Amino acid sequence: MVPIQMVDLKRQYNKIKPQVDAAMAEVLESAAYINGAPVQKFTSALQDYLGVKHVIPCANGTDALQIAIMALDLQPGDEVITPSFTFIATAEVIALLQLKPVFVDVDPKTFCLDPVAVEKAITPKTKAIVPVNLYGHSADMEPIMALSRKHNIPVIEDNAQAIGGTYTFADGTVKKTGTIGHIGCTSFFPSKNLGCYGDGGALFTNDDALAAKIKMIANHGQSARYYHDMVGINSRLDTLQAVVLNIKLPLLDEYIKARRAVADAYDAAFANHPKITVPYRAANSYHVFHQYTLQLEGADRLALQQYLAEQHVPAMIYYPVPAHKQKMFANFGGANFNLPITDSLTSKVISLPIHTEMDADQLNYIIHSVLSFLNQTSK
Ligand SMILES: *Cc1c(COP(=O)(O)O)cnc(C)c1O
């Protein structure tokens, strides 16, 4: 059996190696390492794929979030509502920009921002809401956008884990995740569902004015060459990364199907186990399974992780400490937030390997390993 990894990037690369190697060699020959033609090509291809008016590429997903928030012209101390049950970058950029992260609890089923809790957290100082489409499942965007309209608060979607996913509104309208809020952000970190071979990221928006501002911020606040109207940053997608993305974007839907097939097999094996809750799939969300995350009840999670490691099956805890309990937020009143669902999920979740190259032998081996541990300790 091929060794099992959380994500098998090497085997995925082997399938597209001739195209990637040739396209990379072309960039090396062209010497257009920055802003080469492949970057523009990728930008328009992603616009078409997402059905969004503007895509602005940048250097990574964290920069995308930072640029998005910078584009809103907030004042120090303004409040930004976001989940604590997420990768740290979401909340980190809020604090970096001298804004106040207001951590709100998540829905126990979807793991995404709870719209009822969001409404309760809104104050006159609330100037943005940043939902996260965690693990590949969409946040419940319809009520979140209703709150956004009602209180006139912009929404920035952290779509780093859910590119290619969709959300269906009550009237039947289907939209790609990341294109529903005022700005969507994504990451092309290698292990993401659409990953390049280094760092990369992008912002999406349907708003012309925001798009112009985002482009300016990502390029040193520049309006015309060497004329800088505002303080920005330097954040670009390398041409070499764009060629990888140009090859992988047409394969994204297939990649998602492969991930979903793994999730289906895990569901079939685990759904009825008394100690396991399998990932929820809301009817209005097309889950792209960036992670396949179980909740365990009445089982020793770390002992399972240890047992799996001995069987050469990696398993990860995303994330062992929620943002509000991280030391970095001690001075932001992190400990004062009362987030029982987040705390409970943090103690129960464990993510199993899921990727586009998983074969039946590996899948059966993982399932067998998980079940033999849980059943052996079920005395
Ligand atoms: C990966 C990730 C990011 C950050 O992306 P980078 O490209 O690593 O900077 C932000 N938010 C979430 C939810 C992520 O999973």
Short mmCIF file of C-alpha atoms and ligand atoms in Angstrom, two decimals:
data_model
loop_
_atom_site.label_atom_id
_atom_site.label_comp_id
_atom_site.label_asym_id
_atom_site.label_seq_id
_atom_site.Cartn_x
_atom_site.Cartn_y
_atom_site.Cartn_z
CA MET A 1 0.00 0.00 0.00
CA VAL A 2 1.16 3.52 -0.76
CA PRO A 3 1.95 5.36 2.51
CA ILE A 4 -1.04 7.41 3.70
CA GLN A 5 -0.71 11.16 4.07
CA MET A 6 -3.22 13.83 5.09
CA VAL A 7 -2.79 15.23 1.57
CA ASP A 8 -0.81 13.46 -1.16
CA LEU A 9 0.54 16.27 -3.30
CA LYS A 10 3.27 14.19 -4.89
CA ARG A 11 0.88 11.70 -6.48
CA GLN A 12 -1.35 14.50 -7.66
CA TYR A 13 1.63 16.25 -9.24
CA ASN A 14 2.73 13.03 -10.96
CA LYS A 15 -0.54 13.00 -12.90
CA ILE A 16 -0.01 16.49 -14.33
CA LYS A 17 3.79 16.49 -14.34
CA PRO A 18 4.37 16.85 -18.10
CA GLN A 19 2.09 19.91 -18.38
CA VAL A 20 3.42 21.51 -15.20
CA ASP A 21 7.06 20.95 -16.06
CA ALA A 22 6.60 22.35 -19.57
CA ALA A 23 4.64 25.38 -18.39
CA MET A 24 7.17 26.11 -15.65
CA ALA A 25 10.06 25.81 -18.11
CA GLU A 26 8.28 28.31 -20.36
CA VAL A 27 8.09 30.84 -17.52
CA LEU A 28 11.77 30.33 -16.73
CA GLU A 29 12.62 30.96 -20.39
CA SER A 30 10.34 34.00 -20.64
CA ALA A 31 11.83 35.55 -17.49
CA ALA A 32 8.41 37.16 -16.81
CA TYR A 33 8.53 35.99 -13.22
CA ILE A 34 6.27 38.75 -11.91
CA ASN A 35 2.93 39.62 -13.53
CA GLY A 36 3.57 37.36 -16.53
CA ALA A 37 0.74 36.55 -18.94
CA PRO A 38 -0.28 33.39 -16.99
CA VAL A 39 -1.32 35.57 -14.04
CA GLN A 40 -3.84 37.47 -16.16
CA LYS A 41 -4.98 34.23 -17.76
CA PHE A 42 -5.63 32.68 -14.36
CA THR A 43 -7.42 35.77 -13.13
CA SER A 44 -9.97 35.64 -15.95
CA ALA A 45 -10.32 31.85 -15.77
CA LEU A 46 -11.10 32.07 -12.06
CA GLN A 47 -13.60 34.91 -12.68
CA ASP A 48 -15.42 32.66 -15.16
CA TYR A 49 -15.30 29.65 -12.88
CA LEU A 50 -16.67 31.55 -9.89
CA GLY A 51 -19.12 33.70 -11.84
CA VAL A 52 -17.72 36.81 -10.21
CA LYS A 53 -16.87 40.17 -11.78
CA HIS A 54 -13.41 40.69 -10.32
CA VAL A 55 -10.65 38.39 -9.13
CA ILE A 56 -7.54 40.04 -7.73
CA PRO A 57 -4.66 37.63 -7.18
CA CYS A 58 -2.27 38.14 -4.26
CA ALA A 59 0.55 36.44 -2.39
CA ASN A 60 -1.37 34.26 0.07
CA GLY A 61 -4.69 33.82 1.83
CA THR A 62 -3.68 35.80 4.90
CA ASP A 63 -2.76 38.79 2.70
CA ALA A 64 -6.12 38.43 0.95
CA LEU A 65 -7.92 38.80 4.28
CA GLN A 66 -5.71 41.71 5.31
CA ILE A 67 -6.22 43.52 2.01
CA ALA A 68 -9.98 42.94 2.17
CA ILE A 69 -10.20 44.49 5.60
CA MET A 70 -7.91 47.36 4.60
CA ALA A 71 -10.28 48.10 1.71
CA LEU A 72 -13.09 48.85 4.18
CA ASP A 73 -11.38 51.94 5.67
CA LEU A 74 -12.05 50.99 9.27
CA GLN A 75 -10.92 52.97 12.30
CA PRO A 76 -8.77 51.58 15.14
CA GLY A 77 -11.04 49.92 17.68
CA ASP A 78 -13.83 49.15 15.22
CA GLU A 79 -15.32 45.74 15.83
CA VAL A 80 -15.13 42.82 13.42
CA ILE A 81 -17.29 39.77 14.05
CA THR A 82 -15.65 36.44 13.26
CA PRO A 83 -15.64 32.85 14.51
CA SER A 84 -13.02 31.66 16.95
CA PHE A 85 -13.24 28.13 15.55
CA THR A 86 -11.03 28.75 12.51
CA PHE A 87 -7.43 28.94 11.36
CA ILE A 88 -5.72 31.79 13.20
CA ALA A 89 -5.19 34.00 10.11
CA THR A 90 -8.83 35.08 10.05
CA ALA A 91 -8.65 36.77 13.43
CA GLU A 92 -4.97 37.66 13.31
CA VAL A 93 -5.33 40.19 10.48
CA ILE A 94 -8.17 41.91 12.37
CA ALA A 95 -5.88 42.49 15.35
CA LEU A 96 -2.93 43.36 13.11
CA LEU A 97 -5.00 46.22 11.67
CA GLN A 98 -5.74 47.48 15.21
CA LEU A 99 -9.37 46.42 15.02
CA LYS A 100 -11.18 44.45 17.67
CA PRO A 101 -11.98 40.82 16.91
CA VAL A 102 -15.41 39.98 18.32
CA PHE A 103 -15.54 36.21 18.51
CA VAL A 104 -18.91 34.63 17.94
CA ASP A 105 -19.93 31.02 18.39
CA VAL A 106 -20.52 28.58 15.56
CA ASP A 107 -23.37 26.32 14.59
CA PRO A 108 -22.76 22.92 16.23
CA LYS A 109 -23.60 21.08 13.01
CA THR A 110 -21.90 23.10 10.26
CA PHE A 111 -19.00 24.43 12.42
CA CYS A 112 -19.60 27.81 10.73
CA LEU A 113 -20.67 31.19 12.14
CA ASP A 114 -24.09 31.06 13.83
CA PRO A 115 -26.23 33.90 12.35
CA VAL A 116 -28.30 34.20 15.56
CA ALA A 117 -25.14 34.68 17.62
CA VAL A 118 -23.89 37.20 15.03
CA GLU A 119 -26.99 39.33 15.44
CA LYS A 120 -26.59 39.35 19.22
CA ALA A 121 -22.98 40.52 18.89
CA ILE A 122 -23.73 43.49 16.62
CA THR A 123 -23.09 46.90 18.24
CA PRO A 124 -22.84 50.40 16.75
CA LYS A 125 -19.07 49.74 16.44
CA THR A 126 -19.48 46.59 14.34
CA LYS A 127 -17.91 47.44 10.98
CA ALA A 128 -17.44 44.04 9.34
CA ILE A 129 -18.49 40.40 9.56
CA VAL A 130 -16.02 37.71 8.49
CA PRO A 131 -17.65 34.28 8.19
CA VAL A 132 -15.42 31.28 7.42
CA ASN A 133 -16.54 28.43 5.16
CA LEU A 134 -14.84 25.93 7.41
CA TYR A 135 -13.57 22.53 6.22
CA GLY A 136 -15.32 23.11 2.85
CA HIS A 137 -18.86 23.70 4.14
CA SER A 138 -20.51 27.04 3.46
CA ALA A 139 -21.50 29.33 6.30
CA ASP A 140 -25.24 30.07 6.34
CA MET A 141 -24.86 33.14 4.11
CA GLU A 142 -28.50 34.09 3.49
CA PRO A 143 -29.27 35.20 7.08
CA ILE A 144 -25.77 36.67 7.40
CA MET A 145 -26.33 38.82 4.28
CA ALA A 146 -29.74 39.84 5.63
CA LEU A 147 -28.03 41.12 8.80
CA SER A 148 -25.44 42.85 6.62
CA ARG A 149 -28.19 44.74 4.75
CA LYS A 150 -30.20 45.50 7.87
CA HIS A 151 -27.22 46.98 9.76
CA ASN A 152 -25.22 48.14 6.73
CA ILE A 153 -22.16 46.05 7.63
CA PRO A 154 -19.90 44.63 4.91
CA VAL A 155 -19.21 40.89 4.80
CA ILE A 156 -15.83 39.35 3.94
CA GLU A 157 -15.95 35.62 3.31
CA ASP A 158 -12.93 33.57 4.31
CA ASN A 159 -13.20 30.96 1.58
CA ALA A 160 -9.69 29.54 1.94
CA GLN A 161 -11.09 26.06 2.64
CA ALA A 162 -14.11 26.01 0.35
CA ILE A 163 -13.21 27.07 -3.18
CA GLY A 164 -15.53 25.33 -5.65
CA GLY A 165 -18.28 24.91 -3.05
CA THR A 166 -21.75 26.38 -3.52
CA TYR A 167 -24.51 27.86 -1.39
CA THR A 168 -28.18 27.75 -2.40
CA PHE A 169 -30.54 30.55 -1.37
CA ALA A 170 -34.17 29.94 -0.40
CA ASP A 171 -35.32 31.14 -3.85
CA GLY A 172 -33.16 28.51 -5.53
CA THR A 173 -30.30 30.83 -6.56
CA VAL A 174 -27.00 28.96 -6.40
CA LYS A 175 -23.76 30.86 -5.84
CA LYS A 176 -20.18 29.78 -5.49
CA THR A 177 -18.85 30.22 -1.95
CA GLY A 178 -16.73 33.33 -1.62
CA THR A 179 -18.86 35.30 -4.11
CA ILE A 180 -21.77 36.04 -1.77
CA GLY A 181 -20.23 38.54 0.64
CA HIS A 182 -18.89 41.94 -0.47
CA ILE A 183 -15.41 40.45 -0.73
CA GLY A 184 -14.31 36.81 -0.78
CA CYS A 185 -10.81 35.65 0.08
CA THR A 186 -9.02 32.45 -0.74
CA SER A 187 -5.66 30.74 -0.37
CA PHE A 188 -3.76 28.63 -2.87
CA PHE A 189 -1.51 27.11 -0.18
CA PRO A 190 -0.40 23.72 -1.59
CA SER A 191 -2.74 21.61 0.57
CA LYS A 192 -5.86 23.71 -0.12
CA ASN A 193 -8.45 22.31 -2.55
CA LEU A 194 -6.97 24.48 -5.31
CA GLY A 195 -3.33 24.69 -4.33
CA CYS A 196 -0.22 25.90 -6.11
CA TYR A 197 3.40 24.91 -5.40
CA GLY A 198 4.18 27.67 -2.96
CA ASP A 199 2.11 30.52 -1.57
CA GLY A 200 -0.74 32.20 -3.40
CA GLY A 201 -4.10 33.79 -2.76
CA ALA A 202 -6.88 35.85 -4.29
CA LEU A 203 -9.77 38.18 -3.53
CA PHE A 204 -13.13 38.18 -5.32
CA THR A 205 -15.74 40.90 -5.56
CA ASN A 206 -18.63 42.03 -7.73
CA ASP A 207 -18.12 45.65 -6.63
CA ASP A 208 -16.11 47.78 -9.12
CA ALA A 209 -15.05 50.36 -6.56
CA LEU A 210 -13.89 47.74 -4.06
CA ALA A 211 -12.02 45.91 -6.84
CA ALA A 212 -10.13 49.07 -7.79
CA LYS A 213 -9.25 49.72 -4.18
CA ILE A 214 -8.12 46.14 -3.57
CA LYS A 215 -5.84 46.29 -6.63
CA MET A 216 -4.36 49.53 -5.35
CA ILE A 217 -3.77 48.21 -1.82
CA ALA A 218 -2.14 45.02 -3.11
CA ASN A 219 0.24 47.16 -5.17
CA HIS A 220 1.68 49.70 -2.70
CA GLY A 221 -1.38 51.95 -2.88
CA GLN A 222 -0.32 52.85 -6.40
CA SER A 223 -2.78 54.69 -8.71
CA ALA A 224 -0.36 55.33 -11.59
CA ARG A 225 3.21 54.14 -11.84
CA TYR A 226 5.16 55.61 -8.92
CA TYR A 227 2.16 57.62 -7.69
CA HIS A 228 0.97 56.23 -4.36
CA ASP A 229 -2.38 57.45 -3.04
CA MET A 230 -2.61 55.35 0.09
CA VAL A 231 -0.55 53.06 2.27
CA GLY A 232 -0.77 49.57 0.83
CA ILE A 233 1.29 46.41 0.80
CA ASN A 234 3.15 44.34 -1.78
CA SER A 235 1.19 41.19 -2.47
CA ARG A 236 1.42 39.39 -5.81
CA LEU A 237 0.82 35.92 -7.20
CA ASP A 238 4.03 34.67 -8.85
CA THR A 239 3.85 33.75 -12.53
CA LEU A 240 5.22 30.29 -11.66
CA GLN A 241 2.31 29.74 -9.27
CA ALA A 242 -0.20 31.01 -11.82
CA VAL A 243 0.88 28.38 -14.37
CA VAL A 244 0.27 25.64 -11.80
CA LEU A 245 -3.16 27.10 -11.06
CA ASN A 246 -3.97 27.36 -14.78
CA ILE A 247 -3.39 23.62 -15.05
CA LYS A 248 -5.24 22.73 -11.84
CA LEU A 249 -8.29 25.01 -12.08
CA PRO A 250 -9.89 22.96 -14.91
CA LEU A 251 -9.41 19.89 -12.69
CA LEU A 252 -10.91 21.46 -9.55
CA ASP A 253 -14.40 19.99 -10.00
CA GLU A 254 -12.89 16.53 -10.49
CA TYR A 255 -10.70 17.03 -7.44
CA ILE A 256 -13.78 17.96 -5.42
CA LYS A 257 -15.61 14.85 -6.63
CA ALA A 258 -12.67 12.70 -5.56
CA ARG A 259 -12.71 14.31 -2.10
CA ARG A 260 -16.47 13.83 -1.84
CA ALA A 261 -16.12 10.15 -2.77
CA VAL A 262 -13.69 9.69 0.12
CA ALA A 263 -16.15 11.51 2.42
CA ASP A 264 -19.00 9.26 1.22
CA ALA A 265 -16.99 6.15 2.01
CA TYR A 266 -16.08 7.44 5.47
CA ASP A 267 -19.74 8.39 6.09
CA ALA A 268 -20.92 4.93 5.11
CA ALA A 269 -18.45 3.34 7.53
CA PHE A 270 -18.89 5.71 10.48
CA ALA A 271 -22.39 7.20 10.35
CA ASN A 272 -24.00 4.67 12.69
CA HIS A 273 -21.16 4.37 15.18
CA PRO A 274 -22.31 5.43 18.66
CA LYS A 275 -19.08 7.33 19.38
CA ILE A 276 -18.87 9.19 16.09
CA THR A 277 -20.72 12.13 14.56
CA VAL A 278 -19.88 12.39 10.88
CA PRO A 279 -19.66 15.80 9.15
CA TYR A 280 -23.02 17.45 8.56
CA ARG A 281 -23.98 18.48 5.03
CA ALA A 282 -26.65 21.18 4.99
CA ALA A 283 -29.04 20.80 2.05
CA ASN A 284 -28.09 24.30 0.86
CA SER A 285 -24.33 23.70 0.91
CA TYR A 286 -22.29 21.73 -1.61
CA HIS A 287 -19.53 20.52 0.70
CA VAL A 288 -16.08 20.34 -0.91
CA PHE A 289 -14.45 18.48 2.00
CA HIS A 290 -11.23 20.35 2.47
CA GLN A 291 -11.22 18.37 5.70
CA TYR A 292 -13.16 15.31 6.79
CA THR A 293 -13.74 15.95 10.47
CA LEU A 294 -15.34 13.59 12.95
CA GLN A 295 -16.68 14.51 16.37
CA LEU A 296 -15.91 11.89 18.98
CA GLU A 297 -17.99 11.24 22.07
CA GLY A 298 -16.90 8.83 24.81
CA ALA A 299 -13.59 8.04 23.16
CA ASP A 300 -10.08 9.22 23.97
CA ARG A 301 -9.23 11.42 21.01
CA LEU A 302 -5.50 11.66 21.65
CA ALA A 303 -5.27 7.92 22.23
CA LEU A 304 -7.01 7.40 18.87
CA GLN A 305 -4.60 9.79 17.20
CA GLN A 306 -1.68 7.97 18.82
CA TYR A 307 -3.05 4.55 17.81
CA LEU A 308 -3.58 5.72 14.23
CA ALA A 309 -0.03 7.10 14.12
CA GLU A 310 1.23 3.65 15.13
CA GLN A 311 -0.75 2.22 12.20
CA HIS A 312 0.89 4.88 9.97
CA VAL A 313 -2.39 6.72 9.56
CA PRO A 314 -2.01 10.46 10.14
CA ALA A 315 -4.89 12.31 11.79
CA MET A 316 -4.98 15.98 12.76
CA ILE A 317 -6.81 18.18 15.21
CA TYR A 318 -7.96 21.34 13.46
CA TYR A 319 -7.72 23.31 15.69
CA PRO A 320 -6.58 22.31 19.19
CA VAL A 321 -6.95 25.83 20.63
CA PRO A 322 -9.68 28.19 19.42
CA ALA A 323 -8.60 31.72 18.48
CA HIS A 324 -10.13 33.40 21.53
CA LYS A 325 -7.99 31.26 23.84
CA GLN A 326 -4.72 31.93 22.02
CA LYS A 327 -2.10 33.96 23.88
CA MET A 328 -2.01 36.44 21.00
CA PHE A 329 -5.50 37.61 21.96
CA ALA A 330 -4.94 37.81 25.71
CA ASN A 331 -4.77 41.61 25.45
CA PHE A 332 -7.87 41.70 23.26
CA GLY A 333 -10.07 40.20 25.96
CA GLY A 334 -10.02 36.81 24.24
CA ALA A 335 -10.67 34.95 27.47
CA ASN A 336 -13.84 36.99 28.12
CA PHE A 337 -15.69 35.43 25.21
CA ASN A 338 -18.05 32.68 26.22
CA LEU A 339 -18.21 30.25 23.29
CA PRO A 340 -19.48 26.90 24.54
CA ILE A 341 -19.98 25.30 21.11
CA THR A 342 -16.50 26.32 19.98
CA ASP A 343 -14.97 24.98 23.19
CA SER A 344 -16.88 21.74 22.94
CA LEU A 345 -15.98 21.20 19.26
CA THR A 346 -12.35 21.97 20.01
CA SER A 347 -12.31 19.05 22.44
CA LYS A 348 -14.09 16.60 20.13
CA VAL A 349 -12.91 17.02 16.53
CA ILE A 350 -10.40 14.93 14.66
CA SER A 351 -9.71 15.10 10.92
CA LEU A 352 -8.83 12.06 8.84
CA PRO A 353 -6.75 12.00 5.65
CA ILE A 354 -8.68 13.24 2.63
CA HIS A 355 -7.28 14.13 -0.76
CA THR A 356 -7.65 13.55 -4.47
CA GLU A 357 -5.40 10.49 -4.72
CA MET A 358 -6.78 8.22 -2.02
CA ASP A 359 -7.24 4.63 -3.22
CA ALA A 360 -9.60 1.94 -1.96
CA ASP A 361 -6.87 0.04 -0.07
CA GLN A 362 -5.86 3.13 1.84
CA LEU A 363 -9.46 4.08 2.56
CA ASN A 364 -10.33 0.61 3.88
CA TYR A 365 -7.19 0.54 5.96
CA ILE A 366 -7.98 3.90 7.57
CA ILE A 367 -11.59 2.92 8.26
CA HIS A 368 -10.53 -0.42 9.71
CA SER A 369 -7.92 1.28 11.92
CA VAL A 370 -10.39 3.85 13.31
CA LEU A 371 -13.07 1.25 13.99
CA SER A 372 -10.75 -1.27 15.58
CA PHE A 373 -9.55 1.36 18.05
CA LEU A 374 -13.03 2.61 18.91
CA ASN A 375 -14.49 -0.87 19.23
CA GLN A 376 -11.59 -2.24 21.27
CA THR A 377 -11.99 0.54 23.83
CA SER A 378 -15.77 0.23 24.03
CA LYS A 379 -15.79 -1.90 27.17
C1 LIG B 1 -5.25 28.55 4.90
C2 LIG B 1 -6.17 29.49 5.52
C3 LIG B 1 -5.91 30.88 5.57
C4 LIG B 1 -4.58 31.48 5.21
O1 LIG B 1 -4.08 31.18 3.96
P1 LIG B 1 -2.50 31.30 3.68
O2 LIG B 1 -2.42 31.22 2.21
O3 LIG B 1 -1.84 30.18 4.40
O4 LIG B 1 -2.05 32.62 4.19
C5 LIG B 1 -6.88 31.71 6.09
N1 LIG B 1 -8.04 31.23 6.54
C6 LIG B 1 -8.33 29.91 6.54
C7 LIG B 1 -9.66 29.46 7.05
C8 LIG B 1 -7.41 29.00 6.05
O5 LIG B 1 -7.69 27.69 6.05
#
